Short mmCIF file of C-alpha atoms in Angstrom, two decimals:
data_model
loop_
_atom_site.label_atom_id
_atom_site.label_comp_id
_atom_site.label_asym_id
_atom_site.label_seq_id
_atom_site.Cartn_x
_atom_site.Cartn_y
_atom_site.Cartn_z
CA UNK A 1 -24.76 -7.89 0.55
CA UNK A 2 -22.18 -10.56 1.38
CA UNK A 3 -23.05 -14.02 0.16
CA UNK A 4 -23.86 -15.31 3.80
CA UNK A 5 -26.34 -12.89 4.58
CA UNK A 6 -28.03 -13.59 0.79
CA UNK A 7 -28.42 -16.88 2.26
CA UNK A 8 -25.94 -19.34 0.45
CA UNK A 9 -23.56 -21.76 2.05
CA UNK A 10 -19.47 -20.04 1.59
CA UNK A 11 -16.73 -22.77 1.85
CA UNK A 12 -13.16 -20.98 2.18
CA UNK A 13 -10.31 -22.88 0.94
CA UNK A 14 -6.72 -22.52 2.83
CA UNK A 15 -3.60 -23.44 1.71
CA UNK A 16 -1.70 -23.21 5.53
CA UNK A 17 -3.26 -24.96 8.56
CA UNK A 18 -4.81 -21.94 9.83
CA UNK A 19 -7.25 -19.38 8.50
CA UNK A 20 -6.38 -16.08 7.45
CA UNK A 21 -3.89 -15.54 4.64
CA UNK A 22 -2.21 -12.38 4.71
CA UNK A 23 -3.71 -11.21 7.58
CA UNK A 24 -2.43 -13.98 9.85
CA UNK A 25 0.00 -13.43 12.62
CA UNK A 26 2.49 -14.73 15.34
CA UNK A 27 2.84 -14.28 19.39
CA UNK A 28 5.81 -15.37 20.69
CA UNK A 29 4.92 -17.00 24.55
CA UNK A 30 6.94 -14.03 25.98
CA UNK A 31 5.44 -10.96 23.92
CA UNK A 32 2.46 -8.95 24.76
CA UNK A 33 1.82 -8.22 21.47
CA UNK A 34 1.19 -10.06 18.16
CA UNK A 35 2.76 -9.17 15.00
CA UNK A 36 1.67 -9.74 11.01
CA UNK A 37 3.38 -12.13 9.22
CA UNK A 38 2.69 -9.18 6.64
CA UNK A 39 2.72 -5.62 6.60
CA UNK A 40 -1.23 -4.66 6.51
CA UNK A 41 -2.78 -1.41 6.35
CA UNK A 42 -6.23 0.13 4.97
CA UNK A 43 -6.29 3.30 3.12
CA UNK A 44 -9.64 5.48 4.19
CA UNK A 45 -10.73 4.72 0.75
CA UNK A 46 -11.12 1.14 1.39
CA UNK A 47 -14.82 1.36 1.91
CA UNK A 48 -15.60 -2.56 1.82
CA UNK A 49 -13.41 -3.31 4.43
CA UNK A 50 -14.33 -0.30 6.49
CA UNK A 51 -18.14 -1.18 5.98
CA UNK A 52 -17.81 -4.53 7.09
CA UNK A 53 -15.89 -3.52 10.34
CA UNK A 54 -18.93 -0.96 10.63
CA UNK A 55 -21.48 -3.16 10.26
CA UNK A 56 -19.67 -5.89 12.84
CA UNK A 57 -19.55 -2.46 15.43
CA UNK A 58 -15.77 -2.68 15.66
CA UNK A 59 -14.90 0.80 14.04
CA UNK A 60 -13.83 2.08 17.29
CA UNK A 61 -10.97 -0.41 16.98
CA UNK A 62 -9.31 1.00 13.78
CA UNK A 63 -6.47 3.38 14.08
CA UNK A 64 -5.66 6.03 11.39
CA UNK A 65 -2.51 7.39 12.42
CA UNK A 66 -0.64 9.68 10.27
CA UNK A 67 2.46 7.91 9.10
CA UNK A 68 6.04 9.92 8.83
CA UNK A 69 6.87 9.26 5.41
CA UNK A 70 11.01 9.89 4.88
CA UNK A 71 13.17 9.70 1.86
CA UNK A 72 16.68 9.14 1.53
CA UNK A 73 18.98 10.97 -0.30
CA UNK A 74 22.90 10.53 -0.16
CA UNK A 75 22.98 9.60 3.17
CA UNK A 76 20.27 11.97 4.20
CA UNK A 77 16.74 11.20 5.18
CA UNK A 78 14.27 14.31 4.44
CA UNK A 79 10.75 14.26 5.31
CA UNK A 80 8.39 13.31 2.48
CA UNK A 81 4.59 13.48 3.79
CA UNK A 82 3.37 16.48 2.45
CA UNK A 83 3.56 18.46 -0.91
CA UNK A 84 5.71 21.22 0.73
CA UNK A 85 8.15 18.65 1.81
CA UNK A 86 8.30 17.00 -1.38
CA UNK A 87 8.92 20.12 -3.24
CA UNK A 88 11.74 20.95 -0.55
CA UNK A 89 13.25 17.29 -1.60
CA UNK A 90 16.63 17.80 -3.03
CA UNK A 91 16.87 14.56 -4.99
CA UNK A 92 15.02 15.33 -7.93
CA UNK A 93 16.42 18.88 -8.07
CA UNK A 94 14.52 22.08 -8.50
CA UNK A 95 13.43 21.86 -12.33
CA UNK A 96 11.60 19.45 -14.84
CA UNK A 97 12.15 16.69 -12.96
CA UNK A 98 10.20 17.62 -9.83
CA UNK A 99 7.51 18.61 -12.32
CA UNK A 100 7.33 15.42 -14.09
CA UNK A 101 7.00 13.61 -10.58
CA UNK A 102 4.34 16.24 -9.91
CA UNK A 103 2.38 15.16 -12.83
CA UNK A 104 3.08 11.46 -13.24
CA UNK A 105 1.33 11.81 -9.39
CA UNK A 106 -1.31 13.71 -10.63
CA UNK A 107 -2.44 11.66 -13.27
CA UNK A 108 -2.22 8.73 -11.28
CA UNK A 109 -4.79 10.23 -8.95
CA UNK A 110 -7.02 11.49 -11.42
CA UNK A 111 -6.97 8.76 -14.48
CA UNK A 112 -9.66 6.15 -13.99
CA UNK A 113 -8.62 4.14 -17.48
CA UNK A 114 -6.50 1.59 -15.77
CA UNK A 115 -6.99 -0.38 -18.52
CA UNK A 116 -4.85 1.29 -21.09
CA UNK A 117 -1.85 1.07 -17.84
CA UNK A 118 -2.52 -2.92 -18.31
CA UNK A 119 -0.97 -2.85 -21.54
CA UNK A 120 2.66 -1.55 -20.28
CA UNK A 121 5.22 -2.50 -17.27
CA UNK A 122 5.36 0.39 -14.36
CA UNK A 123 9.20 -0.13 -15.38
CA UNK A 124 8.41 1.29 -19.10
CA UNK A 125 5.64 3.45 -18.78
CA UNK A 126 7.72 5.20 -15.64
CA UNK A 127 10.75 6.00 -17.55
CA UNK A 128 8.91 7.46 -20.44
CA UNK A 129 6.61 9.51 -18.54
CA UNK A 130 8.54 10.07 -15.23
CA UNK A 131 11.93 10.03 -16.75
CA UNK A 132 14.90 8.31 -15.91
CA UNK A 133 16.18 10.50 -13.23
CA UNK A 134 12.60 10.47 -11.52
CA UNK A 135 11.97 6.87 -12.11
CA UNK A 136 15.32 5.89 -10.86
CA UNK A 137 14.95 7.70 -7.41
CA UNK A 138 11.33 7.99 -6.66
CA UNK A 139 9.91 4.81 -8.22
CA UNK A 140 12.31 1.92 -9.56
CA UNK A 141 13.33 1.09 -5.74
CA UNK A 142 9.96 0.93 -4.57
CA UNK A 143 9.26 -1.86 -7.37
CA UNK A 144 12.24 -3.55 -6.67
CA UNK A 145 12.05 -3.37 -2.62
CA UNK A 146 8.26 -5.14 -3.35
CA UNK A 147 8.99 -7.59 -6.44
CA UNK A 148 12.83 -8.03 -6.43
CA UNK A 149 14.48 -9.28 -9.62
CA UNK A 150 10.79 -9.35 -11.10
CA UNK A 151 10.16 -5.24 -10.58
CA UNK A 152 10.38 -5.08 -14.80
CA UNK A 153 7.34 -7.38 -14.96
CA UNK A 154 5.04 -5.38 -12.89
CA UNK A 155 2.29 -4.19 -14.94
CA UNK A 156 1.39 -0.32 -14.69
CA UNK A 157 -2.20 -1.09 -13.77
CA UNK A 158 -0.75 -2.63 -10.04
CA UNK A 159 0.90 0.91 -9.60
CA UNK A 160 -1.89 3.04 -10.97
CA UNK A 161 -3.92 0.83 -8.22
CA UNK A 162 -1.59 2.36 -5.45
CA UNK A 163 -1.40 5.74 -6.02
CA UNK A 164 -5.10 6.20 -7.26
CA UNK A 165 -6.73 4.75 -3.98
CA UNK A 166 -4.11 6.01 -1.51
CA UNK A 167 -4.48 8.29 1.36
CA UNK A 168 -2.04 9.82 3.58
CA UNK A 169 -3.46 8.00 6.93
CA UNK A 170 -3.02 3.79 7.11
CA UNK A 171 -5.51 2.61 8.98
CA UNK A 172 -4.49 -0.77 11.16
CA UNK A 173 -6.64 -3.04 13.86
CA UNK A 174 -6.21 -2.07 17.52
CA UNK A 175 -3.57 -4.90 18.70
CA UNK A 176 -3.05 -6.27 14.40
CA UNK A 177 -5.34 -7.72 11.82
CA UNK A 178 -4.90 -11.17 14.09
CA UNK A 179 -7.42 -9.84 16.56
CA UNK A 180 -9.71 -9.36 14.20
CA UNK A 181 -12.68 -11.31 15.76
CA UNK A 182 -13.25 -12.81 12.08
CA UNK A 183 -9.95 -14.42 12.52
CA UNK A 184 -9.95 -15.07 16.30
CA UNK A 185 -12.87 -17.14 15.66
CA UNK A 186 -10.87 -19.26 12.73
CA UNK A 187 -7.61 -18.83 14.21
CA UNK A 188 -5.36 -16.86 11.70
CA UNK A 189 -1.89 -18.05 12.75
CA UNK A 190 -0.47 -19.04 16.08
#
């Protein structure tokens, strides 16, 4: 039960001149749509947020399209959105590296022991368990893309959390997060 429902007063502090934080967006006067300031989506496993949306009667506005995922290897794009496509991806070769990639992914999906992963960085853990080629081909570019020069400081528990609860379909709110009534009533951006 939320604090407001339990009869508590809630005060939200916001550093910007508008509410919304990462869910805020913007719209140019000549646009017919708004764009999020940051990339947003929900996983189908995000039960708390989806529960709130259901409670607000807005679940018909949530979309879970099937994304197309691709990987770049030697200047060519390869589909990477299924187990079969992952197996066919040539960037890991056909032997031990592909097996290590599969086992690391499986381990991160089934383990609940994130506390042990807090004690090591993603860079160290992936180099040890995924191996150099798998790490440098698959994981390192993702970490650099997200954290730039700080990628070596990222805790492995962070990466575990992304893999553990990930679903293949990514949900969004029709018209963008800025159009959520909880945002529009509180002016989430311009």
